[in-house]
mmCIF file of C-alpha atoms in Angstrom:
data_model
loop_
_atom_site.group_PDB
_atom_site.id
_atom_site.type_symbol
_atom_site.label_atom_id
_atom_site.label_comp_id
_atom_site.label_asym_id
_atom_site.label_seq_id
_atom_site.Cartn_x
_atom_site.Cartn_y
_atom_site.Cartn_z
ATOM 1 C CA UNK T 1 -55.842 -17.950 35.146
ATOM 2 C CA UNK T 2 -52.934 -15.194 35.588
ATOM 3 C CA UNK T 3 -51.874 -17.115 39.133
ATOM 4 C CA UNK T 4 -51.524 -20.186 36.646
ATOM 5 C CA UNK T 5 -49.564 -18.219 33.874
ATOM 6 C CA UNK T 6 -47.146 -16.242 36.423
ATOM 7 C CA UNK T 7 -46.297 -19.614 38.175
ATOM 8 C CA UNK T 8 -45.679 -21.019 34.678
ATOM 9 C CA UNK T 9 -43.376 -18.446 33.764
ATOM 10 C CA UNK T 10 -41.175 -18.444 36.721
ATOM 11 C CA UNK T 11 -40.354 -21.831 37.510
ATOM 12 C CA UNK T 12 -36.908 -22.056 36.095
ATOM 13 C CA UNK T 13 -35.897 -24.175 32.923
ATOM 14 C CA UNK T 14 -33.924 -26.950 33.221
ATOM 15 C CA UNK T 15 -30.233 -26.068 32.614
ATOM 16 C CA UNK T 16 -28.884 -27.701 29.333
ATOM 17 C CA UNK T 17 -25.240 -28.046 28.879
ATOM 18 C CA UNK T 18 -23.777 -28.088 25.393
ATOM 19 C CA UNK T 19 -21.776 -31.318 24.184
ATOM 20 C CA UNK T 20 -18.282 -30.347 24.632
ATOM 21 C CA UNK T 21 -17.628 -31.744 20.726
ATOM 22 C CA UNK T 22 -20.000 -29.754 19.542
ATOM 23 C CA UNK T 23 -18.379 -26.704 20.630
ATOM 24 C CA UNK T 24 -15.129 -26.923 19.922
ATOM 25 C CA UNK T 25 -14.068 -25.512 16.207
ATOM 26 C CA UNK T 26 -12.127 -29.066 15.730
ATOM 27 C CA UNK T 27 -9.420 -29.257 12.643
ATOM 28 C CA UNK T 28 -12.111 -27.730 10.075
ATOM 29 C CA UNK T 29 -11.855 -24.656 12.394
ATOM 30 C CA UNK T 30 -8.361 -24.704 12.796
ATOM 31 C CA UNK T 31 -7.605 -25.323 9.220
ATOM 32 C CA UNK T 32 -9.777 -22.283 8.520
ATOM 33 C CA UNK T 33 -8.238 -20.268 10.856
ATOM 34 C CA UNK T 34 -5.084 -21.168 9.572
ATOM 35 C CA UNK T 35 -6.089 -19.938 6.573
ATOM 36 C CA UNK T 36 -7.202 -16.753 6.881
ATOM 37 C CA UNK T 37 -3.517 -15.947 9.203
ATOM 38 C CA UNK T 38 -1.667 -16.819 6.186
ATOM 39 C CA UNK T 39 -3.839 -15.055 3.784
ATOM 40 C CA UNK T 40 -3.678 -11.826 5.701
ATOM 41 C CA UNK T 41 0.073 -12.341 6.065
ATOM 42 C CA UNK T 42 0.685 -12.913 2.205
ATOM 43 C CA UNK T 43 -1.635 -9.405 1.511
ATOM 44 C CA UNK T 44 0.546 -7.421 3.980
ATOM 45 C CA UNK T 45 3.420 -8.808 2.639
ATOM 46 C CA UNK T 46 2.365 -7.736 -1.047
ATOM 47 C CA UNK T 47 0.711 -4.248 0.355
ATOM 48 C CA UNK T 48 4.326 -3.604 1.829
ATOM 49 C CA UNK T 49 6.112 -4.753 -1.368
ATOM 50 C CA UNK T 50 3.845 -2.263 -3.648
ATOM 51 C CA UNK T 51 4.349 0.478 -1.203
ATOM 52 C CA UNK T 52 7.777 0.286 -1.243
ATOM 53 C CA UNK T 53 8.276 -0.284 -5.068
ATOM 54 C CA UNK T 54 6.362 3.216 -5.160
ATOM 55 C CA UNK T 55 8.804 4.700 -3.069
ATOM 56 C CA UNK T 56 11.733 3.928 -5.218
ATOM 57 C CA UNK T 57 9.349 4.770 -8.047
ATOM 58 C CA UNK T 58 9.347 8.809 -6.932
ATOM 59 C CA UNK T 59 13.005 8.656 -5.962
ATOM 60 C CA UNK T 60 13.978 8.182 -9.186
ATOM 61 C CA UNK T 61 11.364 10.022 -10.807
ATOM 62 C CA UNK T 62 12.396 12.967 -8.799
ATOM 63 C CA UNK T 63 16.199 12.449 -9.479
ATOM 64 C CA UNK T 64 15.638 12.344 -13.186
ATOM 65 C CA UNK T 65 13.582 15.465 -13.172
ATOM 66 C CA UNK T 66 16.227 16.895 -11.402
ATOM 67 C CA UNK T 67 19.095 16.068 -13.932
ATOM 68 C CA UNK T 68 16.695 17.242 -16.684
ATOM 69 C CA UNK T 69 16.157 20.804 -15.152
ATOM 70 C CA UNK T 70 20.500 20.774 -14.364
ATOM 71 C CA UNK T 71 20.700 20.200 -18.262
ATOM 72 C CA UNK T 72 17.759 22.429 -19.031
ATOM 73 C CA UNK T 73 19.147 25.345 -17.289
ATOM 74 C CA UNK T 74 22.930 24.024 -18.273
ATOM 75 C CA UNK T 75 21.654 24.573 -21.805
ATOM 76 C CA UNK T 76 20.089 28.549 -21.161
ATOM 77 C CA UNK T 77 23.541 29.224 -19.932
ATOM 78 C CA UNK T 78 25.149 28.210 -22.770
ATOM 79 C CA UNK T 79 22.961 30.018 -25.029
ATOM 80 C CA UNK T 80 22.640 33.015 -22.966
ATOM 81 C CA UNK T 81 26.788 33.019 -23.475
ATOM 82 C CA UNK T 82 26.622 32.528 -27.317
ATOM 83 C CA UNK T 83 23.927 35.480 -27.314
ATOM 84 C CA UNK T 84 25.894 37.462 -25.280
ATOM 85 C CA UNK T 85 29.336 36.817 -27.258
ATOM 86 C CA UNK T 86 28.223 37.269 -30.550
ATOM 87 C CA UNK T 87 28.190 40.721 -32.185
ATOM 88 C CA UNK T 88 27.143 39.999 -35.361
ATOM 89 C CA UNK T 89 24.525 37.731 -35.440
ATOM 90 C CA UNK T 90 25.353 36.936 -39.415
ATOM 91 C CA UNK T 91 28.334 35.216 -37.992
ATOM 92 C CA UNK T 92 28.770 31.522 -38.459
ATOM 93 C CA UNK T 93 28.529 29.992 -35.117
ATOM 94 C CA UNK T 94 31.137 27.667 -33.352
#
């Protein structure tokens, strides 16, 4: 009985090739693949537009900030000067 099994287990099985139109994707695979390029394209595109809005986003945020600390510290100076200039602080002001 094993003779019988091994000799049944190594004859080789007959080689089957694969109907060439079977195989190929075709236009359903193209079209999908087609697809998915132009989807990943239009998401890169967007990812890169977002990215860069950002960017000009903290550029300006970070050049107002800026002008408001020039103005902040513009305004100390000015006070510290009144401070310092006025002797009687019952005075009117300017």
């Amino acid at each position: 009985m094993l003779p019988l099994i091994v000799a049944i287990a190594t004859t080789p099985s007959p080689v089957v090739t694969p109907d060439e139109s079977i195989v190929t994707p075709g236009p359903l695979g193209f079209a999908a693949i087609a697809f998915i390029a132009v989807a990943v394209f239009l998401l890169v595109f967007d990812m890169l537009r977002r990215i860069r809005r950002g960017r000009y986003r903290e550029e300006v945020n970070a050049e107002l900030d800026a002008e408001e600390r020039a103005i902040a510290a513009q305004r100390a100076a000015e006070d510290a000067e009144r401070t310092d200039d006025d002797s009687d602080p019952a005075a009117p002001r300017r």
